[in-house]
mmCIF file of C-alpha atoms in Angstrom:
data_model
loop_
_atom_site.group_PDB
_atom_site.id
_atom_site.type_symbol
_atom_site.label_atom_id
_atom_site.label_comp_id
_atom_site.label_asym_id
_atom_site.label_seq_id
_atom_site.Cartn_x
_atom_site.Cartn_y
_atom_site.Cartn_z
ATOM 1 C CA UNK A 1 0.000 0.000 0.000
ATOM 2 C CA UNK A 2 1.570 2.938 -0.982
ATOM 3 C CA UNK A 3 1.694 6.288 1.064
ATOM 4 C CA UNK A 4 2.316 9.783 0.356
ATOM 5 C CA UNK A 5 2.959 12.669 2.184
ATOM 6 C CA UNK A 6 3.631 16.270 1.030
ATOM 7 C CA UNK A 7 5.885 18.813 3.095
ATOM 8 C CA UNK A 8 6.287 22.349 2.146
ATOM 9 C CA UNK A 9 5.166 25.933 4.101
ATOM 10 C CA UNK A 10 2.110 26.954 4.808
ATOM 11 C CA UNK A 11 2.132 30.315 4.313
ATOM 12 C CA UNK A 12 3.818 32.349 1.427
ATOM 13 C CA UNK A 13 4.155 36.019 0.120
ATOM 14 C CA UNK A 14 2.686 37.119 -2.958
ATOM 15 C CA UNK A 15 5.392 37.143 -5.645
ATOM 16 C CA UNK A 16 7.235 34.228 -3.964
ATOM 17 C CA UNK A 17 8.159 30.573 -5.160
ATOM 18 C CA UNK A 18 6.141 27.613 -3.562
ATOM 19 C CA UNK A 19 7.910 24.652 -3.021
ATOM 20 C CA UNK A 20 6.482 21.278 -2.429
ATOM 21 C CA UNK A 21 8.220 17.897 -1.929
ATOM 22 C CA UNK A 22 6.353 14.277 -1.833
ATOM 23 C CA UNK A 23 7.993 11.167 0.187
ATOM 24 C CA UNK A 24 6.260 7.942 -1.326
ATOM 25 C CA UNK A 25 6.371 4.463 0.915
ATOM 26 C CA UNK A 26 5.580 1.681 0.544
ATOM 27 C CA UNK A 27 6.791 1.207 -3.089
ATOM 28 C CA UNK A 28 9.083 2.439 -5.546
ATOM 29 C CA UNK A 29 9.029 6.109 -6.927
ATOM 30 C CA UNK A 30 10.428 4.371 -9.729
ATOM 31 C CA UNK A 31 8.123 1.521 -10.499
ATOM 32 C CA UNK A 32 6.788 1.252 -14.221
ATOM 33 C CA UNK A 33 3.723 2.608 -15.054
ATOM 34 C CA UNK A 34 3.257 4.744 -12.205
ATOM 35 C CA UNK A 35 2.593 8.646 -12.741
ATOM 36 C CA UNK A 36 3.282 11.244 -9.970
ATOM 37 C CA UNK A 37 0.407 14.061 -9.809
ATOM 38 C CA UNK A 38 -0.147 17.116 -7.867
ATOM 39 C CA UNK A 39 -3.340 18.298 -7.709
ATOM 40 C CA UNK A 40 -4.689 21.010 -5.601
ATOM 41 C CA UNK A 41 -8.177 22.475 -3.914
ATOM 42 C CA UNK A 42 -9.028 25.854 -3.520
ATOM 43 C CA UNK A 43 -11.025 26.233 -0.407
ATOM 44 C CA UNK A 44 -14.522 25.138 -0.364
ATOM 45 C CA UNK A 45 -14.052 24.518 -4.674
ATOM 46 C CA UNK A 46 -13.197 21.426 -6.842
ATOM 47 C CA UNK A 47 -10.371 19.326 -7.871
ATOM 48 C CA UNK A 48 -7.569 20.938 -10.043
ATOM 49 C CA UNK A 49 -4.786 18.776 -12.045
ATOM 50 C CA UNK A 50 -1.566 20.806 -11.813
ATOM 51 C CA UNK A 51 0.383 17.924 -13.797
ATOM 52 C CA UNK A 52 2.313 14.910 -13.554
ATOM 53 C CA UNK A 53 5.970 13.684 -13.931
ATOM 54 C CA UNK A 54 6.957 10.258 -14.531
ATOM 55 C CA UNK A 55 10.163 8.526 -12.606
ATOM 56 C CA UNK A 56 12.290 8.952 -15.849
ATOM 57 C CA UNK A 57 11.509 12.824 -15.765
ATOM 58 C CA UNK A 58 8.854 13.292 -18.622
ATOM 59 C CA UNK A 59 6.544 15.595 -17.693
ATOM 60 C CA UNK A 60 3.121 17.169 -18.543
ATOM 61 C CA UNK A 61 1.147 20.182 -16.824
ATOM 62 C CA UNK A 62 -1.791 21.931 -16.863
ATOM 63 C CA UNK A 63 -1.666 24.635 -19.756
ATOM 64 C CA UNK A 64 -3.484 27.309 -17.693
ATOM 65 C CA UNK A 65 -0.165 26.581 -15.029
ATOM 66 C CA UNK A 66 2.286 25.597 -17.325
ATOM 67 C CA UNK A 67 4.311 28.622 -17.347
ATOM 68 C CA UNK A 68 4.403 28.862 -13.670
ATOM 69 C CA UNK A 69 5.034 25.415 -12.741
ATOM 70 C CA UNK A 70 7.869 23.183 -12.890
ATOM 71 C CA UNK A 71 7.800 18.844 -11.507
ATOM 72 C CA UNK A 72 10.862 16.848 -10.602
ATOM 73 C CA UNK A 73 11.671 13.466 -9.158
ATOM 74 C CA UNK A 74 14.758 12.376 -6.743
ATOM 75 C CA UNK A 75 14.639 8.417 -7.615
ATOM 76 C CA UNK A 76 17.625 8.375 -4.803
ATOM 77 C CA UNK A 77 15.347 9.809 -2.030
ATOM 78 C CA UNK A 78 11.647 8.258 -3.446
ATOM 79 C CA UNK A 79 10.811 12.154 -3.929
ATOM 80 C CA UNK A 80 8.885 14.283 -6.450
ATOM 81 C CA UNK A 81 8.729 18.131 -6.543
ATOM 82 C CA UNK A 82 6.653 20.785 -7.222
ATOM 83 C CA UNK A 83 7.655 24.454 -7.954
ATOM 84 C CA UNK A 84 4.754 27.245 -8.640
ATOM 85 C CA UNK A 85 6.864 30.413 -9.173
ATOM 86 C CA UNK A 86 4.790 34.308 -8.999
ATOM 87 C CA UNK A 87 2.297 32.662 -6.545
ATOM 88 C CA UNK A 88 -0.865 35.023 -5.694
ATOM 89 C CA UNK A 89 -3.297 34.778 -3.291
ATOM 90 C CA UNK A 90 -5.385 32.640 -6.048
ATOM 91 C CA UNK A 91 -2.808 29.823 -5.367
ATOM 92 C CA UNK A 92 -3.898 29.522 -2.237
ATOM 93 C CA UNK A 93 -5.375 25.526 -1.829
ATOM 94 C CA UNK A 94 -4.844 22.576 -0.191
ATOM 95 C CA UNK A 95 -2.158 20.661 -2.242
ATOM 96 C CA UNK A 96 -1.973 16.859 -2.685
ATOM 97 C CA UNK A 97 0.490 14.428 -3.932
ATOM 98 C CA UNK A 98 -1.240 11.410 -5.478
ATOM 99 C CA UNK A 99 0.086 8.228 -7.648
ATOM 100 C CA UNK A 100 -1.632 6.693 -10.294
ATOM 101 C CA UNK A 101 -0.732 3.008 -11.825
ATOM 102 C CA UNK A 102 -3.904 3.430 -14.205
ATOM 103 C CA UNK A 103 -2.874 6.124 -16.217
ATOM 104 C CA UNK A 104 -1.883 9.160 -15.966
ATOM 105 C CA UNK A 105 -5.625 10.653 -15.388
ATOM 106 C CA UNK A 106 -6.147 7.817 -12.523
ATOM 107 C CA UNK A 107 -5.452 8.918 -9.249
ATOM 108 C CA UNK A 108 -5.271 6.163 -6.662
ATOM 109 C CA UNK A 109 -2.869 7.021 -3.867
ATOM 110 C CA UNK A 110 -3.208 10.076 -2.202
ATOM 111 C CA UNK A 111 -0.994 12.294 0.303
ATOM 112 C CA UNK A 112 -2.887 13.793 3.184
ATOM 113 C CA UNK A 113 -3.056 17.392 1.796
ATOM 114 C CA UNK A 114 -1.120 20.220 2.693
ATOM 115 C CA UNK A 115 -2.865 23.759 3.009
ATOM 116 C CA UNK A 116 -0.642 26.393 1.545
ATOM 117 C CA UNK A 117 -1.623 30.085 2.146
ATOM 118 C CA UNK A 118 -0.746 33.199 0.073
ATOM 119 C CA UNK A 119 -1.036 36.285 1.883
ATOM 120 C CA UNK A 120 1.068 39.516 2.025
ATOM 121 C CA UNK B 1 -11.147 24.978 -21.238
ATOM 122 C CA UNK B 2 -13.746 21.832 -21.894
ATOM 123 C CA UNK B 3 -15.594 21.158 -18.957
ATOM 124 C CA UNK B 4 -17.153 18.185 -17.068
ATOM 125 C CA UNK B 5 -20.762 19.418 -15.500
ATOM 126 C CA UNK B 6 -21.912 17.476 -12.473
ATOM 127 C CA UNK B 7 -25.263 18.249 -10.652
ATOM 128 C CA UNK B 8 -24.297 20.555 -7.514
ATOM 129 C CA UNK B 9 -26.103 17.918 -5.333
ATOM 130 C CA UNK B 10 -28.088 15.299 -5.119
ATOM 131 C CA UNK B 11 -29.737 13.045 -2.375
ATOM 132 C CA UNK B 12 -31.492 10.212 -0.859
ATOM 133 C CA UNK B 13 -32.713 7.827 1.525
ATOM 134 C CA UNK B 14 -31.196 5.015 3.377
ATOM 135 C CA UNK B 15 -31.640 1.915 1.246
ATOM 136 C CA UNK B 16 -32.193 3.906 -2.088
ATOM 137 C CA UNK B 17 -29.876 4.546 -5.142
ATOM 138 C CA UNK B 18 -29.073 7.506 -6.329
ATOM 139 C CA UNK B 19 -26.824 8.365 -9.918
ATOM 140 C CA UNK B 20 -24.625 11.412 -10.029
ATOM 141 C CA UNK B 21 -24.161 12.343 -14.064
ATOM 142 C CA UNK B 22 -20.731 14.016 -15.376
ATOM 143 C CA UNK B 23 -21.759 15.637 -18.809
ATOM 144 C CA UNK B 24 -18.552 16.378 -21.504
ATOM 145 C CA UNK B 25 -19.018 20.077 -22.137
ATOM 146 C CA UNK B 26 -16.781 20.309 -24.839
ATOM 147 C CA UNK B 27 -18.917 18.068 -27.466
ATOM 148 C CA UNK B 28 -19.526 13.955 -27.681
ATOM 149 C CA UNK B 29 -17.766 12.167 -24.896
ATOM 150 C CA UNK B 30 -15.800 11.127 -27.648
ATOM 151 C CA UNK B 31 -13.344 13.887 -26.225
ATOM 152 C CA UNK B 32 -13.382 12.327 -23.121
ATOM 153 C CA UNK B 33 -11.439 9.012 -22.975
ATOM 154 C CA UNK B 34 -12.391 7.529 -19.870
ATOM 155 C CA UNK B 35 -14.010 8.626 -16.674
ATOM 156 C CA UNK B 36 -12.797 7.758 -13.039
ATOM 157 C CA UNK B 37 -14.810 8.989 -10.085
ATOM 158 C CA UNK B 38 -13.580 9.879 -6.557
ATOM 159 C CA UNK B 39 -15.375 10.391 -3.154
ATOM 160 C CA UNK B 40 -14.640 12.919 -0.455
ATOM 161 C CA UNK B 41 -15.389 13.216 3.047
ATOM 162 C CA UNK B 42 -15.386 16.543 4.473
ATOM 163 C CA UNK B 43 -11.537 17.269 5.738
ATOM 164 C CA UNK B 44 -10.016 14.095 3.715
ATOM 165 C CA UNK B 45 -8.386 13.765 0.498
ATOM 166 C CA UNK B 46 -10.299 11.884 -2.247
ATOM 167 C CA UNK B 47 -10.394 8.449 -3.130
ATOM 168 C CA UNK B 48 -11.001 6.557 -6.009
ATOM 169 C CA UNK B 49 -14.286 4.595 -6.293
ATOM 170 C CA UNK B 50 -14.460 3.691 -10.360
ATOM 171 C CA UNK B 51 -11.495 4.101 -13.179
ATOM 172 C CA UNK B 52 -12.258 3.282 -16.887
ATOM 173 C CA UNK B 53 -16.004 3.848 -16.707
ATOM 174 C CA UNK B 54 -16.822 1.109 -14.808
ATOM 175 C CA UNK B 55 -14.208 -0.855 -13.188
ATOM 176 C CA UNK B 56 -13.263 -0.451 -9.397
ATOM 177 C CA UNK B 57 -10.472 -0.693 -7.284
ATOM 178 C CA UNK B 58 -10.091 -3.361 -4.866
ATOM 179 C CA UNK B 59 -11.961 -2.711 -1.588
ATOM 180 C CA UNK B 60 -14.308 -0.621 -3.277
ATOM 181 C CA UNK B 61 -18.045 -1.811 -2.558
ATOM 182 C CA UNK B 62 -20.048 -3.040 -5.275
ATOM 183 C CA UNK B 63 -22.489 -0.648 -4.446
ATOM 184 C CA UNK B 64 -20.879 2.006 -6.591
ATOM 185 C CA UNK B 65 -21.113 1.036 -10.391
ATOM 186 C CA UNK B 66 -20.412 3.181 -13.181
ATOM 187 C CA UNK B 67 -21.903 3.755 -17.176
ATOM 188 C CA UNK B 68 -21.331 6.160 -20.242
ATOM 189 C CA UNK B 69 -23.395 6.635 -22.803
ATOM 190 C CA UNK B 70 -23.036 9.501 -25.402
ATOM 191 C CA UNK B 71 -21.664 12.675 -23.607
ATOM 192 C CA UNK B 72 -22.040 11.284 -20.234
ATOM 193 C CA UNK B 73 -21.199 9.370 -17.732
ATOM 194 C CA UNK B 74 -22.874 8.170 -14.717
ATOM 195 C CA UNK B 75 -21.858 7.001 -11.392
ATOM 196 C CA UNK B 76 -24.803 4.925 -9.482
ATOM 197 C CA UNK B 77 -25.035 4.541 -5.115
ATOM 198 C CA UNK B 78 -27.231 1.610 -4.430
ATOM 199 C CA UNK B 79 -28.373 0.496 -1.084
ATOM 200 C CA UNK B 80 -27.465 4.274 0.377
ATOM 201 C CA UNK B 81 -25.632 4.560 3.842
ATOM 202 C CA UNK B 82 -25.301 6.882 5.933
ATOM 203 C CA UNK B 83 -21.065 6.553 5.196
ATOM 204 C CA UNK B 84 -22.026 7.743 1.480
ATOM 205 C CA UNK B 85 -22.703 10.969 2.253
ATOM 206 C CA UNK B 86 -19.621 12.907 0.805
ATOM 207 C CA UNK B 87 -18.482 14.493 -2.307
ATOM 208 C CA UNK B 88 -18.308 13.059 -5.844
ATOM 209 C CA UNK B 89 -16.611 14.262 -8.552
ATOM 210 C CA UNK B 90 -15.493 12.489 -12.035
ATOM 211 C CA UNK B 91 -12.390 12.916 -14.242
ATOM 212 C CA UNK B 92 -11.109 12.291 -17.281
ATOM 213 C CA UNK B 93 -9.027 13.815 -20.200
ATOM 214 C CA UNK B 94 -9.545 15.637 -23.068
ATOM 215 C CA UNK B 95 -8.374 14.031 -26.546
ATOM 216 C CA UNK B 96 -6.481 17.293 -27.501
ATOM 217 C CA UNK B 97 -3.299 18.558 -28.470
ATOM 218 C CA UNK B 98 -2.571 19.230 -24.972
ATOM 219 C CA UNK B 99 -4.482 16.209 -23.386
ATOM 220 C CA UNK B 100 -5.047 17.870 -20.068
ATOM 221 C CA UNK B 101 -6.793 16.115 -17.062
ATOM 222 C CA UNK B 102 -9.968 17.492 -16.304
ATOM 223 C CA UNK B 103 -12.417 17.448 -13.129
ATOM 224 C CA UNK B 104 -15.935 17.584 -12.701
ATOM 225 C CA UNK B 105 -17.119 20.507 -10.202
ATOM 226 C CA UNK B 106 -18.253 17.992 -7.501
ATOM 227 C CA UNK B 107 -21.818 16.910 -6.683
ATOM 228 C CA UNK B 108 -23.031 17.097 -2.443
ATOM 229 C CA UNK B 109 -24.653 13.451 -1.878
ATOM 230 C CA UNK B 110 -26.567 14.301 1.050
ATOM 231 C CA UNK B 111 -28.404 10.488 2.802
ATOM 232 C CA UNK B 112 -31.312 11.900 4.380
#
């Protein structure tokens, strides 16, 4: 059973980069087939794909973040990253880490959540 | 962006079934590969409940069955519990250039 669990700062400054890291368990960041998402909640909304990155470093992101937001993975440490540079107070969510061995639009390992907060 | 429209809520009784629809905005659900579904309780993160249409995960009660037909897809509760009151929300992607993952808005099951 695998587990995730996201670490990064709550709260940020406008203008700022946000920096999130994921530790998977429980299995291998590195395993075939498996895709590494972040997706994230604004409060009280819906679900939002930010993108995913695959253990050999391919990536693909959401076009309306794309230009903001960069993945990686640390195979060494059973990591992946996410960077959201020029963060605004509309980036503020609850941020989740999730694996998928479906597909890369099947989410079925999830991280806890981690509330980030933009405010100046 | 295309979409994926879900009622804002639905509900029912103890026993009952109810069906939560997830309509492809953007034309046929031909755009729309295939459609997962994930339940949240208030304060958790989701989980999935159905992935390719219809299949489920292991552990996942056979009370929760899934179906597509033209531009949407629908997720079916039988035999409502009180434990199924959360929110619902399908995803898929869209058969574009960019082939970006989309969600539903979510749909309130309220068990009355």
């Amino acid at each position: 059973q695998l587990q995730l669990q996201e670490s990064g700062p709550g709260l940020m400054k406008p203008s700022q980069t946000l920096s999130l890291t994921c530790t998977v368990s429980g299995g291998s960041i590195s395993s075939a087939g498996y895709y590494w998402s972040w997706i994230r909640q604004h409060p009280g909304k819906g679900l939002e794909w930010i993108g995913y990155i695959y253990f050999s470093g391919n990536t693909h992101y959401n076009p309306s973040l794309k230009s903001r937001v960069t993945m990686s993975v640390d195979t060494s440490k059973n990591q992946f990253s996410l960077k959201v540079k020029s963060v605004t107070a509309a980036d503020t969510a609850v941020y989740y880490c999730v694996g998928g061995s479906s597909g890369y639009d099947v989410f079925d390992s999830w991280g806890q959540g981690t509330l980030v907060s933009v405010s100046s | 962006q295309s979409a994926l429209t879900q009622p804002a809520s639905v509900s029912g009784s103890p026993g009952q079934s109810v069906t939560i629809s997830c309509t492809g905005t953007s034309g046929p659900f031909g755009s729309y590969i295939l459609v997962s579904w994930y339940q949240q309780h208030p304060g958790k993160a989701p989980t999935l409940i159905l992935y390719d249409d219809s299949q489920r995960p292991s552990g996942v009660s056979n009370r929760f069955s899934g179906s597509k037909s033209g531009s949407t897809a629908s997720l079916t509760i039988s035999g409502l519990q009180a434990e199924d009151e959360a929110d619902y929300y399908c995803c898929s992607y869209v058969a574009s250039i960019t082939f970006p993952v989309v969600f539903g808005g979510g749909t309130k099951l309220t068990v009355l």
